[in-house]
Short mmCIF file of C-alpha atoms in Angstrom, two decimals:
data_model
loop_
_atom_site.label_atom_id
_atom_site.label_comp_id
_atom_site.label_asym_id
_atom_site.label_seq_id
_atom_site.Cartn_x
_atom_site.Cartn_y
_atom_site.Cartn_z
CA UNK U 186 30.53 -31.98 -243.35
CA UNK U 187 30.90 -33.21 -239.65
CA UNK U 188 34.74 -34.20 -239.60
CA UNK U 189 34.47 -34.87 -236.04
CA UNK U 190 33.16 -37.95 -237.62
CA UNK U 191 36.53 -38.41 -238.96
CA UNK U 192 38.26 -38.81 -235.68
CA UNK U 193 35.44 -41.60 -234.41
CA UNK U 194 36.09 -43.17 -237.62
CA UNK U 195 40.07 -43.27 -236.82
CA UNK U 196 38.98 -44.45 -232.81
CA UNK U 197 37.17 -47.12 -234.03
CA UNK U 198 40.97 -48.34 -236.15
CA UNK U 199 42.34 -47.49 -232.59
CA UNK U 200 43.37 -50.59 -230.51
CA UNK U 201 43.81 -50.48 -226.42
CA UNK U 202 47.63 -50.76 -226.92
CA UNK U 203 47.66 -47.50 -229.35
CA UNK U 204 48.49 -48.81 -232.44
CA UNK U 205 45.79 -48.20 -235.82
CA UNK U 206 44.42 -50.91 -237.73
CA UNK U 207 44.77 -50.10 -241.77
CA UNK U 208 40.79 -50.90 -241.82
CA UNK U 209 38.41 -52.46 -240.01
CA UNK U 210 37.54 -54.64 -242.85
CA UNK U 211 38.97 -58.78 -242.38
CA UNK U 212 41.74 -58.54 -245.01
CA UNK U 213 43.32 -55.59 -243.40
CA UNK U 214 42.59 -56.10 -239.61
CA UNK U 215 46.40 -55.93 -239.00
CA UNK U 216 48.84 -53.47 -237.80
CA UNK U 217 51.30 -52.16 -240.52
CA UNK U 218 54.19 -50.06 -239.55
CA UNK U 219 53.84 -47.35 -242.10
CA UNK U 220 50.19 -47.31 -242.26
CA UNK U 221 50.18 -45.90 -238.02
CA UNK U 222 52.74 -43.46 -239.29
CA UNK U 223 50.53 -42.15 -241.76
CA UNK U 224 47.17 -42.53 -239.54
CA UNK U 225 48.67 -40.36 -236.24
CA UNK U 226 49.56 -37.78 -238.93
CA UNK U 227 47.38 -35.13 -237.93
CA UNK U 228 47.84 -35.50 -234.24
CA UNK U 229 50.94 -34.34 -234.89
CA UNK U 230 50.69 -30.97 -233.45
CA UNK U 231 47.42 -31.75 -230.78
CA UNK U 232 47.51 -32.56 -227.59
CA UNK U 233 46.21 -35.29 -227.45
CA UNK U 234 47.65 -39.13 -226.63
CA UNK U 235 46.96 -40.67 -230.27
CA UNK U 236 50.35 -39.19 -231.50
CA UNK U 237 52.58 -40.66 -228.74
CA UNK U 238 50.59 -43.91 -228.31
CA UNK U 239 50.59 -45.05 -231.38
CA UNK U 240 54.49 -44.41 -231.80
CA UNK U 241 55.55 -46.11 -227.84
CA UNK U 242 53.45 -49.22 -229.13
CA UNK U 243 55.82 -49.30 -232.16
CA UNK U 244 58.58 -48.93 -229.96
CA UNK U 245 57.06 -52.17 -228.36
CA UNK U 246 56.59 -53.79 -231.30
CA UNK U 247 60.60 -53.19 -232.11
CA UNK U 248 61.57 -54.31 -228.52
CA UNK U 249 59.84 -57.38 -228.67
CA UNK U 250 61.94 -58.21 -232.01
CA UNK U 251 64.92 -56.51 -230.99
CA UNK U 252 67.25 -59.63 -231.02
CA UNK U 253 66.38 -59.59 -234.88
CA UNK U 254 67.34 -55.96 -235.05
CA UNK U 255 70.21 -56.78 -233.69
CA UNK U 256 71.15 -59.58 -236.02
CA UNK U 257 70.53 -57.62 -239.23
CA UNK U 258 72.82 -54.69 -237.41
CA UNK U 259 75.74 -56.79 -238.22
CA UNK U 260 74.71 -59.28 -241.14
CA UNK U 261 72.46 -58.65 -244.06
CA UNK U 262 69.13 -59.97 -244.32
CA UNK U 263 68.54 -62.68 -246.83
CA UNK U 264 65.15 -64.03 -246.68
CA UNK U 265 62.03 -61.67 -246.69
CA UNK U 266 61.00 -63.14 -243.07
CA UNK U 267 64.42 -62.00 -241.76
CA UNK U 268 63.59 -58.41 -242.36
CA UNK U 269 61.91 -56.05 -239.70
CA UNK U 270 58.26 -57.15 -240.76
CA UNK U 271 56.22 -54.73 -242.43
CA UNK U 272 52.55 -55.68 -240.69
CA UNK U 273 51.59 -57.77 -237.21
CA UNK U 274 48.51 -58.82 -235.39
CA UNK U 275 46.43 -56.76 -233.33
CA UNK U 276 48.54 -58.04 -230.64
CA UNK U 277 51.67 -57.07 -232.33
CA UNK U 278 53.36 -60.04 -232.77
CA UNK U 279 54.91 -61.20 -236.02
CA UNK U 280 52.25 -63.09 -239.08
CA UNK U 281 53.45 -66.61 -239.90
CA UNK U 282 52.79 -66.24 -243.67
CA UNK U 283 54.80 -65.00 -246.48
CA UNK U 284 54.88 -61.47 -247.46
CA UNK U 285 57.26 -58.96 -248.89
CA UNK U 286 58.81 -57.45 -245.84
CA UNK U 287 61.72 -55.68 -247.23
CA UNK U 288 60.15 -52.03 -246.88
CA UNK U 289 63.05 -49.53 -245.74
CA UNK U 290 60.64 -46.41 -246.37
CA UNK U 291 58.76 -47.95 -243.41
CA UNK U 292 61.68 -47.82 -240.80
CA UNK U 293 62.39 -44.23 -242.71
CA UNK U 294 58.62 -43.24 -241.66
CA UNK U 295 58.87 -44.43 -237.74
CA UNK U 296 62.51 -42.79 -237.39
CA UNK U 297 60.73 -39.54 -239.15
CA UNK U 298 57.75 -39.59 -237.00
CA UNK U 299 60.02 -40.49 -234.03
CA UNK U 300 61.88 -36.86 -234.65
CA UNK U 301 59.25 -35.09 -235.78
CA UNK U 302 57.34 -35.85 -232.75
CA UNK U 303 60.02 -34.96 -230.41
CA UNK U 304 60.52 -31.70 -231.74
CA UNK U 305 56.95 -30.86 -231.82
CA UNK U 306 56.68 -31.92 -227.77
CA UNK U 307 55.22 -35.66 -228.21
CA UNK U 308 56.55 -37.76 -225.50
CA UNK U 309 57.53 -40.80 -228.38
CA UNK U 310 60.44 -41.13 -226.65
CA UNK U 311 59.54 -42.70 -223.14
CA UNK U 312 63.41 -43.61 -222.05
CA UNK U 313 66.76 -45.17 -222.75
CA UNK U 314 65.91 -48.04 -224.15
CA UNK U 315 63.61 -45.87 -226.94
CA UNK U 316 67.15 -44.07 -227.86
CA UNK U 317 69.00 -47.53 -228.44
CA UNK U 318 66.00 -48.66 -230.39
CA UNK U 319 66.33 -45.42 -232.77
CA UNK U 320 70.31 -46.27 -232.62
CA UNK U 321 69.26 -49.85 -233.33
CA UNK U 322 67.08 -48.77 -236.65
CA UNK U 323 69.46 -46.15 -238.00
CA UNK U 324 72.39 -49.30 -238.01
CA UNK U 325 69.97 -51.35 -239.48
CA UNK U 326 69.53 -49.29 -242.43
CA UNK U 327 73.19 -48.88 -242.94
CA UNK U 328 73.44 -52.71 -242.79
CA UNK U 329 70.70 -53.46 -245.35
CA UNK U 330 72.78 -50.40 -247.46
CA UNK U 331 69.77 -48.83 -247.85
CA UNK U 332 70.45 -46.38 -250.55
CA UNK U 333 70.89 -49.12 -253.17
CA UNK U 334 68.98 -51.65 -251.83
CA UNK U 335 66.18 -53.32 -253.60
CA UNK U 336 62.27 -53.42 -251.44
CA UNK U 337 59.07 -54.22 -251.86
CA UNK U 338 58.49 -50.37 -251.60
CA UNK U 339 55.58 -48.66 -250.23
CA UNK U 340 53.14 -50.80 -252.42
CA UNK U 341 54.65 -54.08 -251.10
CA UNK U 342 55.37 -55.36 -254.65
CA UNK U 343 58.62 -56.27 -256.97
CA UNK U 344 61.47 -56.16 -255.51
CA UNK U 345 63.87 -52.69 -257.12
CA UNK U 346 65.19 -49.96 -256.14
CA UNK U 347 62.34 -47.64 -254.41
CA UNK U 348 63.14 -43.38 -254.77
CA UNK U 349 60.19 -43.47 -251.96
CA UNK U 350 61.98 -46.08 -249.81
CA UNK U 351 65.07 -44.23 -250.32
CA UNK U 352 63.80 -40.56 -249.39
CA UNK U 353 62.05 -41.77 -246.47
CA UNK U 354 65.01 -43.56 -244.97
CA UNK U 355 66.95 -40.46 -245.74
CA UNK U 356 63.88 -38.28 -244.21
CA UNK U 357 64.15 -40.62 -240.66
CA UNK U 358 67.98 -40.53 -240.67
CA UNK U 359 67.79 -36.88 -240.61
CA UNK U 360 64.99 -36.56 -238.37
CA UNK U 361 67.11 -38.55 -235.95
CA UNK U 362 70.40 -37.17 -236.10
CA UNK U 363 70.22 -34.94 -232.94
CA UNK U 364 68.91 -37.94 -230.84
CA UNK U 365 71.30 -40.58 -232.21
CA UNK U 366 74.77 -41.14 -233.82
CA UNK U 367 73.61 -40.74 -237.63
CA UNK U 368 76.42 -40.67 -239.77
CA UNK U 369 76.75 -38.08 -242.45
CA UNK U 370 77.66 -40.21 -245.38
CA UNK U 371 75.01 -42.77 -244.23
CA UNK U 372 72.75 -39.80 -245.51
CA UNK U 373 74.70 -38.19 -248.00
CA UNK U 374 74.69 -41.50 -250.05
CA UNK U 375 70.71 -41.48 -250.26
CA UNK U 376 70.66 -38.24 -251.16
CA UNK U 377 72.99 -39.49 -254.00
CA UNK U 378 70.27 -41.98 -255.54
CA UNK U 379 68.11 -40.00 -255.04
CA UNK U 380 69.99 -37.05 -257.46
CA UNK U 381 70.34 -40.46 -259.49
CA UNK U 382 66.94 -41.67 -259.91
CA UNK U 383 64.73 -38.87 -259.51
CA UNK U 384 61.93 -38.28 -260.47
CA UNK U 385 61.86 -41.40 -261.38
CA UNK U 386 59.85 -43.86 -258.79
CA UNK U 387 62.34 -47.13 -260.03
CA UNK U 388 64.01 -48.50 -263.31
CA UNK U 389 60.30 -49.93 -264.29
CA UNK U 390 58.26 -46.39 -262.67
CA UNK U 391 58.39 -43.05 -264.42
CA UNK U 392 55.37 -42.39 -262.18
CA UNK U 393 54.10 -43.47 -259.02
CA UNK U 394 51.82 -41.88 -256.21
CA UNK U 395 54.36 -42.98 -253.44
CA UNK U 396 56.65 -40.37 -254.84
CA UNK U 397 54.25 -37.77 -253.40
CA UNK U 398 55.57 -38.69 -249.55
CA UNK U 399 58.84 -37.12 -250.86
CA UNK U 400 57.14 -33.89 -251.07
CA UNK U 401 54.40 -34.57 -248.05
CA UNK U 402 54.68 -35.34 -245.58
CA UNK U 403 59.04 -35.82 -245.79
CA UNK U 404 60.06 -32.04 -247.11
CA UNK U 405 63.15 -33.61 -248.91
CA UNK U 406 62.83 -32.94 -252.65
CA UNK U 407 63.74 -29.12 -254.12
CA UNK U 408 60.72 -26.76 -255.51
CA UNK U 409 61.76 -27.90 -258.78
CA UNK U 410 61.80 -31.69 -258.49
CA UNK U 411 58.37 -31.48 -256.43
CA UNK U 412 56.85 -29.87 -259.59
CA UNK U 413 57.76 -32.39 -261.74
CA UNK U 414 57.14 -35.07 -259.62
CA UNK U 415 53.16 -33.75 -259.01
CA UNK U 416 53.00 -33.00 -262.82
CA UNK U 417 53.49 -36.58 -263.21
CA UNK U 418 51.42 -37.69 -261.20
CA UNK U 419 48.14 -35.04 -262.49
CA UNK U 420 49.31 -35.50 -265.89
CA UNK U 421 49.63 -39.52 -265.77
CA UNK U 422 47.73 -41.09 -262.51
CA UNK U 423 44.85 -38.86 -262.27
CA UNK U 424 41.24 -40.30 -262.31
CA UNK U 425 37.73 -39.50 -261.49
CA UNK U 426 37.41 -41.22 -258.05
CA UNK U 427 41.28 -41.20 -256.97
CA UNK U 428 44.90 -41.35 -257.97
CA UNK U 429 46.39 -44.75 -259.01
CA UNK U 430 49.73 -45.77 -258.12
CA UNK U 431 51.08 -46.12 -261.08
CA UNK U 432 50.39 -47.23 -264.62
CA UNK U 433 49.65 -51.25 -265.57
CA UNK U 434 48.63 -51.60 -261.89
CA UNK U 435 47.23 -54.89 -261.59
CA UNK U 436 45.94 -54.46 -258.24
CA UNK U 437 41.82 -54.26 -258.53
CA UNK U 438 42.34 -54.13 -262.06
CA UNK U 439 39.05 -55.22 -263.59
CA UNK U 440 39.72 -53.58 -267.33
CA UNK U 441 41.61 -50.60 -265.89
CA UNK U 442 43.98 -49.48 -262.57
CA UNK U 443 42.69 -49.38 -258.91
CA UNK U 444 41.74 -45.49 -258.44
CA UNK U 445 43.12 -44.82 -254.83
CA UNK U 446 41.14 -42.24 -252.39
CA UNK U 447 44.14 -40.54 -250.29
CA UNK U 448 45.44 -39.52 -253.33
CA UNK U 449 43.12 -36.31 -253.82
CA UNK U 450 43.76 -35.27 -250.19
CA UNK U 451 47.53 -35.85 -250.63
CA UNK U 452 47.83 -34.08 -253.82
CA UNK U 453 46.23 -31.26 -252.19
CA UNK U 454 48.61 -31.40 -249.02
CA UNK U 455 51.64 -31.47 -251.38
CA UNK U 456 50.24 -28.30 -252.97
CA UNK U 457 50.05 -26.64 -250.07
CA UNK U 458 53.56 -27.50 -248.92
CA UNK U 459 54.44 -25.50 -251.98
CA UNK U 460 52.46 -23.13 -251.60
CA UNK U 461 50.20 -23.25 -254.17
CA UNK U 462 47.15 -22.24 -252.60
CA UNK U 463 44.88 -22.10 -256.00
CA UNK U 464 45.91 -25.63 -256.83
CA UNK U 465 45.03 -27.04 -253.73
CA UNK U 466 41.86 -26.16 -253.35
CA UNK U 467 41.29 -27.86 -256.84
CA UNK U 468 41.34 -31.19 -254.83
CA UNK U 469 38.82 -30.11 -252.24
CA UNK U 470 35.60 -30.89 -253.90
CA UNK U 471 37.28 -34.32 -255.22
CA UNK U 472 38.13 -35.10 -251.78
CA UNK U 473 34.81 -34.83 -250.41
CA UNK U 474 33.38 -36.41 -253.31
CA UNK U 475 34.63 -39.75 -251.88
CA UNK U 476 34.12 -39.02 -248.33
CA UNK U 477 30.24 -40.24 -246.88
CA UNK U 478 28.20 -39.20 -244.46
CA UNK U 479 30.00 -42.19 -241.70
CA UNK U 480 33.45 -41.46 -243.65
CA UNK U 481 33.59 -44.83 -244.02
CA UNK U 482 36.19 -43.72 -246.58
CA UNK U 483 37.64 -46.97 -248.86
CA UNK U 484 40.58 -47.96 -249.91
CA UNK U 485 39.94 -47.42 -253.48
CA UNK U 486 37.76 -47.69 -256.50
CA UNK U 487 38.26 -51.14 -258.16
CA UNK U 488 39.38 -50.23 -261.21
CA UNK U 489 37.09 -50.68 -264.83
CA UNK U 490 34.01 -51.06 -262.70
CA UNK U 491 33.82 -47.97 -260.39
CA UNK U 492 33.20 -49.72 -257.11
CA UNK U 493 35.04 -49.60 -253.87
CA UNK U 494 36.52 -51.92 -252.72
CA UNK U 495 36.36 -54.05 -249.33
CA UNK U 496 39.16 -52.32 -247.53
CA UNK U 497 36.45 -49.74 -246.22
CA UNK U 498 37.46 -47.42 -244.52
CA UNK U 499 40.75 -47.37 -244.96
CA UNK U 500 42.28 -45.73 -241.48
CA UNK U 501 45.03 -43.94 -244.06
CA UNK U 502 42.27 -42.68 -246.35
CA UNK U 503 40.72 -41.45 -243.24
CA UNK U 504 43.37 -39.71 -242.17
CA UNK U 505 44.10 -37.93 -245.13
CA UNK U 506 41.55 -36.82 -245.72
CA UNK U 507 40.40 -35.05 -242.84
CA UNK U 508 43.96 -33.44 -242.25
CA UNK U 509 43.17 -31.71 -245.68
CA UNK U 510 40.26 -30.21 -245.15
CA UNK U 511 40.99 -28.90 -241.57
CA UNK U 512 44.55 -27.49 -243.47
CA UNK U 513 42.46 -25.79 -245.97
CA UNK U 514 39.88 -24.69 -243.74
CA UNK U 515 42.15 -22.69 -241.10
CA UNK U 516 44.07 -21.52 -244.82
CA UNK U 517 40.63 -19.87 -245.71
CA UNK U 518 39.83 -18.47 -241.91
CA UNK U 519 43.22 -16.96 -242.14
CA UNK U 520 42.95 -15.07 -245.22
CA UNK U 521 39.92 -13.31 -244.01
CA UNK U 522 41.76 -11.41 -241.53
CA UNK U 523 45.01 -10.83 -244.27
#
C-alpha cells in the first residue's frame, strides 16, 4: 500500500494559511480546532512545516478572537456562541449559525499540541504574544471551571460532564506548565474527576471511543485504567467496518450505530502505547480493510446499511490511519535486528 498517498490525501485538506479541513466533502469544508490537532499528529516528530503551520494558524485564529478570550478569563460563558468556537471557515473566522461550542477537550488538545510541539523542536511558538495566548487559554479553562463543567464533548452532543474533555484539558494544562503560569490545583482538581468518573465517559456513557484519547495520544490514564477503558471499548463498540462512539448512537443510525474508521487505527495506537505489540497488530488488517487505493478514507460506515458516508475522506481518518501503519511498520523493521 502506497501511504505516500496518505500525505497527498492530507495536502489536499491543507489550506494556504496551514490549517486542515475535516474533509473535503461540503458538510465538513470547515476548520475545527480539534480536528487540526488530530490531523498534524504524525508530523509531530518530522521536519517538515505541516506541524508548526497548522498550530501558528490556530494561534491566529485565537488572536483574532482574543477580546472574547479575554472576556470569558474573568466571567463565565453563558450562551454556546460566547464560548471559544469549536469550527470556522476556511478563512478562519467565526460561523454565524448555532452549534454546540462548549468543547474544553478542544482547548486541552491545542495547549497539548502547543507543548508537545515545543518540546519535540516545532517552532508553534512564534513570539510573545503566542505565550499570552497559551496564558490566555489556561485562565480560560479555570474560568469555565473546567473540571466540573458540562460540554458538548468531543462528539459535539448533550451537554454533561465529558472524562475526555476533562483529561484533555488536564493533558494541555500540563503540557503547558513550563511555558506558562499553570496552577497546580487548576490540575490537581481534573485529575480529581477524573479518579471520580473514570472509566466512565459521563453519567449517561459507560463506553465511548473518545475515552481512547486518554490513553493516545494524551498518556494520562494508569496501565490499569487504560485496560479497562480499551476492554470497553473491544468488548462493547467494536464492529466490522469501525468502532462506534458509543451505544444508542443516533448519528447515521439507519437500524444500527454509525461504525467509525479511525477507530481501528486508534485502537491499535493505544495498544502500542501499552505495549502490547500482539494486540496491535490485530487492528492492522482492519485498518487497511477501510483504506482504498486514493485513501479517500470516510468518515464512517452509516450504520444498518454498511455504506460510507459523505464525509469522505475524513482528514482525521486519514491521519490515523497512516500514523499506524508507519508505527507498526518501523515496530516490525526493528525487531528484525533485536
Amino acid at each position: 500500500m502506497d501511504r505516500l498517498k496518505a500525505l497527498e490525501m492530507l495536502d489536499r485538506m491543507r489550506l494556504p494559511n496551514g490549517a486542515y479541513t475535516a474533509s473535503l466533502s461540503s458538510d465538513y469544508s470547515y476548520v475545527w480546532i480539534r480536528d487540526v490537532c488530530y490531523t498534524v499528529l504524525p508530523f509531530l516528530f518530522q521536519r517538515s512545516d505541516r506541524f508548526e503551520k497548522a498550530y501558528q494558524a490556530l494561534f491566529d485564529i485565537f488572536k483574532t478572537y482574543e477580546w472574547k478570550i479575554d472576556i470569558h478569563r474573568k466571567q463565565k460563558p453563558v450562551h454556546l456562541y460566547e464560548y471559544i468556537h469549536a469550527r470556522y471557515s476556511k478563512d478562519l473566522k467565526e460561523l454565524d449559525v448555532e452549534w454546540g461550542h462548549a468543547q474544553n477537550d478542544a482547548i486541552g488538545a491545542f495547549l497539548w499540541g502547543v507543548g508537545e510541539g515545543h518540546k519535540h523542536g516545532q517552532r508553534v511558538i512564534r513570539d510573545e504574544h503566542d505565550l499570552r495566548i497559551i496564558q490566555k487559554l489556561v485562565d480560560y479553562l479555570e474560568c469555565v471551571e473546567y473540571w466540573h463543567a458540562e460540554d458538548n464533548g468531543m462528539w459535539e452532543e448533550n451537554m454533561e460532564v465529558h472524562a475526555s474533555s476533562v483529561g484533555a484539558a488536564v493533558a494541555g494544562l500540563r503540557a503547558v506548565k513550563l511555558l506558562v503560569t499553570v496552577k497546580e490545583e487548576l490540575i490537581q482538581k481534573g485529575e480529581q474527576t477524573l479518579k471520580q468518573l473514570l472509566p466512565n465517559e459521563s453519567k449517561t456513557k459507560e463506553a465511548d471511543l473518545a475515552l481512547l484519547s486518554l490513553i493516545y495520544p494524551y498518556q494520562i490514564v494508569d496501565r490499569e485504567m487504560a485496560l479497562e477503558i480499551l476492554a470497553r471499548v473491544t468488548s462493547r463498540l467494536e464492529r466490522t467496518h469501525g468502532v462506534i462512539r458509543y451505544e444508542n448512537d443516533r448519528y447515521y443510525n439507519e437500524g444500527s450505530e454509525a461504525e467509525w474508521t479511525f477507530g481501528f487505527p486508534w485502537l491499535g495506537l493505544c495498544y502500542m502505547e501499552l505495549g502490547m505489540k500482539d494486540r496491535a497488530m490485530e487492528y492492522v488488517g482492519k485498518t487497511i480493510g477501510n483504506i482504498p487505493d486514493n485513501w479517500e478514507i470516510p468518515e464512517l460506515f452509516i450504520g444498518g446499511i454498511n455504506q460510507p458516508n459523505g464525509n469522505t475522506p475524513l482528514a482525521w481518518s486519514v491521519a490515523l490511519s497512516y500514523m499506524f501503519l508507519e508505527k507498526t511498520e518501523v515496530m516490525n523493521i526493528q525487531e528484525l535486528y533485536v
